[in-house]
Coordinates of C-alpha atoms in Angstrom, one line a residue:
X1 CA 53.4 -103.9 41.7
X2 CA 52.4 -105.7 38.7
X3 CA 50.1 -108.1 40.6
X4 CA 48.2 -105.2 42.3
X5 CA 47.5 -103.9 39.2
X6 CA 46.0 -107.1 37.6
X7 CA 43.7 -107.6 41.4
X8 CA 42.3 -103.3 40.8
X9 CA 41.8 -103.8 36.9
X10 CA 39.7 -107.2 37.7
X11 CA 38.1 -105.7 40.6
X12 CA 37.0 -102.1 38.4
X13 CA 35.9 -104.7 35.5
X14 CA 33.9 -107.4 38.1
X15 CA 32.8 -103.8 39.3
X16 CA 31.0 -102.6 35.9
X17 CA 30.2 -106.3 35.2
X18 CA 28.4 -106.7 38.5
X19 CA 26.4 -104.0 38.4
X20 CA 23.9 -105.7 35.9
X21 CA 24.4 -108.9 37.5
X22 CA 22.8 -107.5 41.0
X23 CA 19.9 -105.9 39.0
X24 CA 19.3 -109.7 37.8
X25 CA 20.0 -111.3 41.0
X26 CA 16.8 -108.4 42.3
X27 CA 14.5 -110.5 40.2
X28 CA 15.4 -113.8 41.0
X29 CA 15.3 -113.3 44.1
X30 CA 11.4 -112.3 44.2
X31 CA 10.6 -115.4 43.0
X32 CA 13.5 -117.7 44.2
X33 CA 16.0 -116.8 46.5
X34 CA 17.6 -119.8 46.8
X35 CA 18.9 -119.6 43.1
X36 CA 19.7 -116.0 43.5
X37 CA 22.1 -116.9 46.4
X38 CA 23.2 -120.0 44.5
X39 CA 24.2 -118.0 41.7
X40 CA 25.8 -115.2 43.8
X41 CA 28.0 -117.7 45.9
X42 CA 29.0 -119.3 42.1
X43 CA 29.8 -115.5 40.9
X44 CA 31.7 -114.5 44.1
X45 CA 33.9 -117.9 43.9
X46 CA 34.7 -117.7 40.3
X47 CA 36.1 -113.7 41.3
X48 CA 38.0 -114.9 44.4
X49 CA 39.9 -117.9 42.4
X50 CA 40.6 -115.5 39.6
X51 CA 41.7 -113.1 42.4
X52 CA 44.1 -115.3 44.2
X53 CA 45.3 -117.7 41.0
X54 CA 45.9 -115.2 38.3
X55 CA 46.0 -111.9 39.7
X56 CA 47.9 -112.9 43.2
X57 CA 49.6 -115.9 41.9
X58 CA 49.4 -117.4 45.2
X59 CA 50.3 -121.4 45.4
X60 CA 47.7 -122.9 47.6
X61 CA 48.7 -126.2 49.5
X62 CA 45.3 -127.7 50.9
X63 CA 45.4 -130.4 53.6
X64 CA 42.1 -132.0 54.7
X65 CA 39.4 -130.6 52.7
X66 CA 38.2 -134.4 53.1
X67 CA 37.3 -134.0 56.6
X68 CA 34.4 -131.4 55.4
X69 CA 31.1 -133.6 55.8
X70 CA 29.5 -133.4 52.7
X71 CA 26.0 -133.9 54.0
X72 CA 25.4 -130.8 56.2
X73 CA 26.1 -126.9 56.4
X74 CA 29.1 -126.5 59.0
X75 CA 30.4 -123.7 61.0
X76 CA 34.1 -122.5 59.9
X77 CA 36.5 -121.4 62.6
X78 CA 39.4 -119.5 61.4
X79 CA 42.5 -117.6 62.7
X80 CA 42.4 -114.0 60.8
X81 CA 45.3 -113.0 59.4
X82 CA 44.0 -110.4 56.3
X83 CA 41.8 -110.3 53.7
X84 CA 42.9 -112.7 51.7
X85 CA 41.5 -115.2 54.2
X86 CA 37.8 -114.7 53.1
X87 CA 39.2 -115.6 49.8
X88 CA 40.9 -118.3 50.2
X89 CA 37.9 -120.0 52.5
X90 CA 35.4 -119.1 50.0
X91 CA 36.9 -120.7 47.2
X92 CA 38.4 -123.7 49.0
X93 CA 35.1 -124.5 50.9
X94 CA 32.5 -126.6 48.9
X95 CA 28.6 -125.8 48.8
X96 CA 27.7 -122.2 49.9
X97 CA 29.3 -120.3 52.6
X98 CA 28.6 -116.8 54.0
X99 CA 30.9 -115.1 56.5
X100 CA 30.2 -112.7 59.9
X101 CA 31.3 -109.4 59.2
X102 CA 31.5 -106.2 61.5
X103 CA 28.3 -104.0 61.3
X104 CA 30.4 -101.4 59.5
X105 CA 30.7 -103.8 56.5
X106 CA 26.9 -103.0 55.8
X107 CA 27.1 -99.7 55.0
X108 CA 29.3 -100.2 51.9
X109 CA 27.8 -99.4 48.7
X110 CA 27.7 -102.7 46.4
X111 CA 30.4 -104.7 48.5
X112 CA 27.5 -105.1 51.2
X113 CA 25.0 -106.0 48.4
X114 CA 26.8 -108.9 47.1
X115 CA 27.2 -109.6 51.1
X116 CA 23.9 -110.3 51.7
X117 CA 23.4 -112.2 48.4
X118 CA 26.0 -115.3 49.9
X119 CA 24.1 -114.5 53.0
X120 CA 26.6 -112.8 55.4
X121 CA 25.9 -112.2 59.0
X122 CA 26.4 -108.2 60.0
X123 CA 27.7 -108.2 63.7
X124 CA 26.7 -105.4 66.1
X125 CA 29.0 -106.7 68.7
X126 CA 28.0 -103.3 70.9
X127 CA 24.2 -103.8 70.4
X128 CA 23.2 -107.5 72.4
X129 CA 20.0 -107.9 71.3
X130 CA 21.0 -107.3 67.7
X131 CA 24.1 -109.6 68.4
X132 CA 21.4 -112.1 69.7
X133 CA 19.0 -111.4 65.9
X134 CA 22.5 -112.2 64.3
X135 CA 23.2 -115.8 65.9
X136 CA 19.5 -116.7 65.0
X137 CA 19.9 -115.6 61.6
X138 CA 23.0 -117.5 61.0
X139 CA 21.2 -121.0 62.6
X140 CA 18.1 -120.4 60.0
X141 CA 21.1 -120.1 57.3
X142 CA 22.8 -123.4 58.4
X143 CA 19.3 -125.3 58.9
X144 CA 18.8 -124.1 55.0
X145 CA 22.7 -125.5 54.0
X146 CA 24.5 -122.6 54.0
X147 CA 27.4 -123.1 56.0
X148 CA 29.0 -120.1 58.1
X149 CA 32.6 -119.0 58.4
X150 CA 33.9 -116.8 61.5
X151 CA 36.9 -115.5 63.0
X152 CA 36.6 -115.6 66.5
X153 CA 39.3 -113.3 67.1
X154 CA 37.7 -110.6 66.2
X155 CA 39.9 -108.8 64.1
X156 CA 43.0 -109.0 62.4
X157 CA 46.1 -110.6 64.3
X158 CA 49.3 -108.6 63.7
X159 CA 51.7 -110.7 65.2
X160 CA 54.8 -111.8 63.7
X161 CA 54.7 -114.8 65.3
X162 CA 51.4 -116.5 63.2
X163 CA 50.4 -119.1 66.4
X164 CA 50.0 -116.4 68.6
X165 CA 46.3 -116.0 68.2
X166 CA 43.8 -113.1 70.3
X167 CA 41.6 -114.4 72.7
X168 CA 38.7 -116.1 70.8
X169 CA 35.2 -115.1 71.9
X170 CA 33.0 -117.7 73.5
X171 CA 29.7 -116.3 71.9
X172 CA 31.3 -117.2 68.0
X173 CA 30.5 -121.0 69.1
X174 CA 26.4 -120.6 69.6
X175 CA 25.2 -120.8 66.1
X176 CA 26.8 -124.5 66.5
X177 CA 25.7 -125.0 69.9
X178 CA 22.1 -123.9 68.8
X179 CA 22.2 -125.7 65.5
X180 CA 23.8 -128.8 65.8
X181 CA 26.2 -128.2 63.0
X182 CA 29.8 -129.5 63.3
X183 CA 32.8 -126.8 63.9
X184 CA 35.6 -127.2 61.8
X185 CA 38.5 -125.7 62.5
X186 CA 40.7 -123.5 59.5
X187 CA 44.5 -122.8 60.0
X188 CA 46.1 -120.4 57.5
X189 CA 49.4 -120.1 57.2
X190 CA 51.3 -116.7 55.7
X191 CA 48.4 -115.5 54.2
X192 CA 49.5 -112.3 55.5
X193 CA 52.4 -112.2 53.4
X194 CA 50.1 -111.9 50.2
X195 CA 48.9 -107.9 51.2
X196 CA 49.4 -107.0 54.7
X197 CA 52.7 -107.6 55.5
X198 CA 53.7 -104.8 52.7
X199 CA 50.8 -102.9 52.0
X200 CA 49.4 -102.3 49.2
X201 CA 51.6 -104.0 47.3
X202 CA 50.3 -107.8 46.5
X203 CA 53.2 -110.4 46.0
X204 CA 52.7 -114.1 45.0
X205 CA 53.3 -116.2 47.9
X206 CA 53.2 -119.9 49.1
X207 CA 49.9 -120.5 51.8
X208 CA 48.7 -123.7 53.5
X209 CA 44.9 -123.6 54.4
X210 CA 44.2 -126.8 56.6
X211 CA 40.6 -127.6 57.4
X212 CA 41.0 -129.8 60.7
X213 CA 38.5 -132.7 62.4
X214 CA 34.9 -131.9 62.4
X215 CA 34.0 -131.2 65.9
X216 CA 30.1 -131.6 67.4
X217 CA 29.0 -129.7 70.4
X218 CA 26.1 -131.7 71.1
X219 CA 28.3 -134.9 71.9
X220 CA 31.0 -132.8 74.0
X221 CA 30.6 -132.5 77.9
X222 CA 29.3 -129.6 79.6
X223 CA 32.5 -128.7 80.5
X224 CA 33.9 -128.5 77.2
X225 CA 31.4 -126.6 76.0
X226 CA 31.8 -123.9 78.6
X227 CA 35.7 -123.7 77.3
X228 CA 34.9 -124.8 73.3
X229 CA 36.6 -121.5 71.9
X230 CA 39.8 -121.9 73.9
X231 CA 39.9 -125.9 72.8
X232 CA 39.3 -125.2 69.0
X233 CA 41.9 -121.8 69.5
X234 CA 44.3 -124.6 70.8
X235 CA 44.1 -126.8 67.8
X236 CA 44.2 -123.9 65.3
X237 CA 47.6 -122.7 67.1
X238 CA 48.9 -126.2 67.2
X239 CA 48.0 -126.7 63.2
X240 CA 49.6 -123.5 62.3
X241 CA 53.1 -124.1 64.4
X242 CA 53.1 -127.8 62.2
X243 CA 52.4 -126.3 59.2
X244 CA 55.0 -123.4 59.7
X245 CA 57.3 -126.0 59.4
X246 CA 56.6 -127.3 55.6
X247 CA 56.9 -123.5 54.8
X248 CA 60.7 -123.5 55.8
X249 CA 60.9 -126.6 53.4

């Protein structure tokens, strides 16, 4: 109980905090909104590390954050678990990252403005031609070095078995395709365990967040391309059932 307390008190005080904050970020942004999304990512990583380190105690074991190119924006593919996963890509990935989000996200007072500041993609997923707006969007983002995180499930698996991942849907993979940016896989492990798996009680828990082998659509075959989502849903199953493993250690 003690832990959920610490997260609310340090979300009610970045609350009050950010308020001033986003009338500042306003007014850089009319003049330069690079440095008003620079400083928002900065702000937003700062409150997720706080979040998951001192409020959630949760021990992170990282394996392969050197595969990340460090000379381009890259698409993140992820298996979704619960909200802690946001957190724990945002403060583990380097440079600046926004995320796709459901269309509902938008319409949440304050939340949705500090969305927009890291550049997050709102996804209509009923609406096409807004869908279509969103993909272009998010390749003008990674032309400008912001890289991109999505879950291709969709929503949130609830699964007790972690590897058995939802379908991932093929249209997640075109801001890549379109761009040129490398995919790179993300397999969490037991993130779950943090919030979900006993709601709303947060617990300090043991995760492994493995970023796996950039992968470039532009030097695949057609034919992988026309299956890319069910490959990289592959590898993320196969990373998660090997990692399950130094969990049990």
């Amino acid at each position: 109980m003690i832990r959920t307390i610490l997260t609310l008190l340090f979300l009610i005080i970045y609350f009050l905090i950010g308020i001033p904050i986003t009338g500042i970020l306003y007014f850089i942004g009319k003049k330069n909104p690079q440095k008003k999304q620079q400083i928002a990512n900065t702000c937003v990583k700062i409150a997720f590390t706080i979040i998951l380190k001192v409020a959630a105690g949760t021990k992170i074991t990282i394996i392969g954050k050197e595969r990340i190119p460090k000379d381009t924006a890259v698409l993140y593919i992820g298996n979704h678990r619960g909200f802690f996963d946001i957190l724990l890509i945002h403060t583990l990935a380097p440079g600046r990252i926004g995320f796709v989000a459901k269309k509902e996200m938008e319409q949440i007072p304050f939340l949705s403005t500090w969305m927009r500041a890291i550049h997050c993609l709102f996804l209509d997923r009923d609406n096409i031609k807004q869908g279509l707006q969103t993909i272009l969007t998010g390749i003008s983002y990674i032309k400008e070095g912001t890289s991109i995180c999505i879950f291709p499930e969709g929503t949130r698996s609830q699964d007790i078995d972690e590897s058995a991942l939802l379908p991932f849907k093929e249209g997640s993979f075109k801001i890549a395709e379109k761009s040129g940016c490398p995919i790179i896989p993300v397999s969490m492990n037991h993130v779950s365990s943090i919030l979900e798996d006993h709601f709303p009680w947060i617990k300090s828990q043991k995760v492994i967040v493995e970023f796996g082998e950039p992968i470039y659509p532009k030097e695949l075959e057609k034919s992988q391309k026309k299956f890319l989502g069910a490959q990289i849903r592959e590898i993320i199953r196969e990373t998660i059932k090997k990692n399950s493993k130094l969990l049990q250690k």
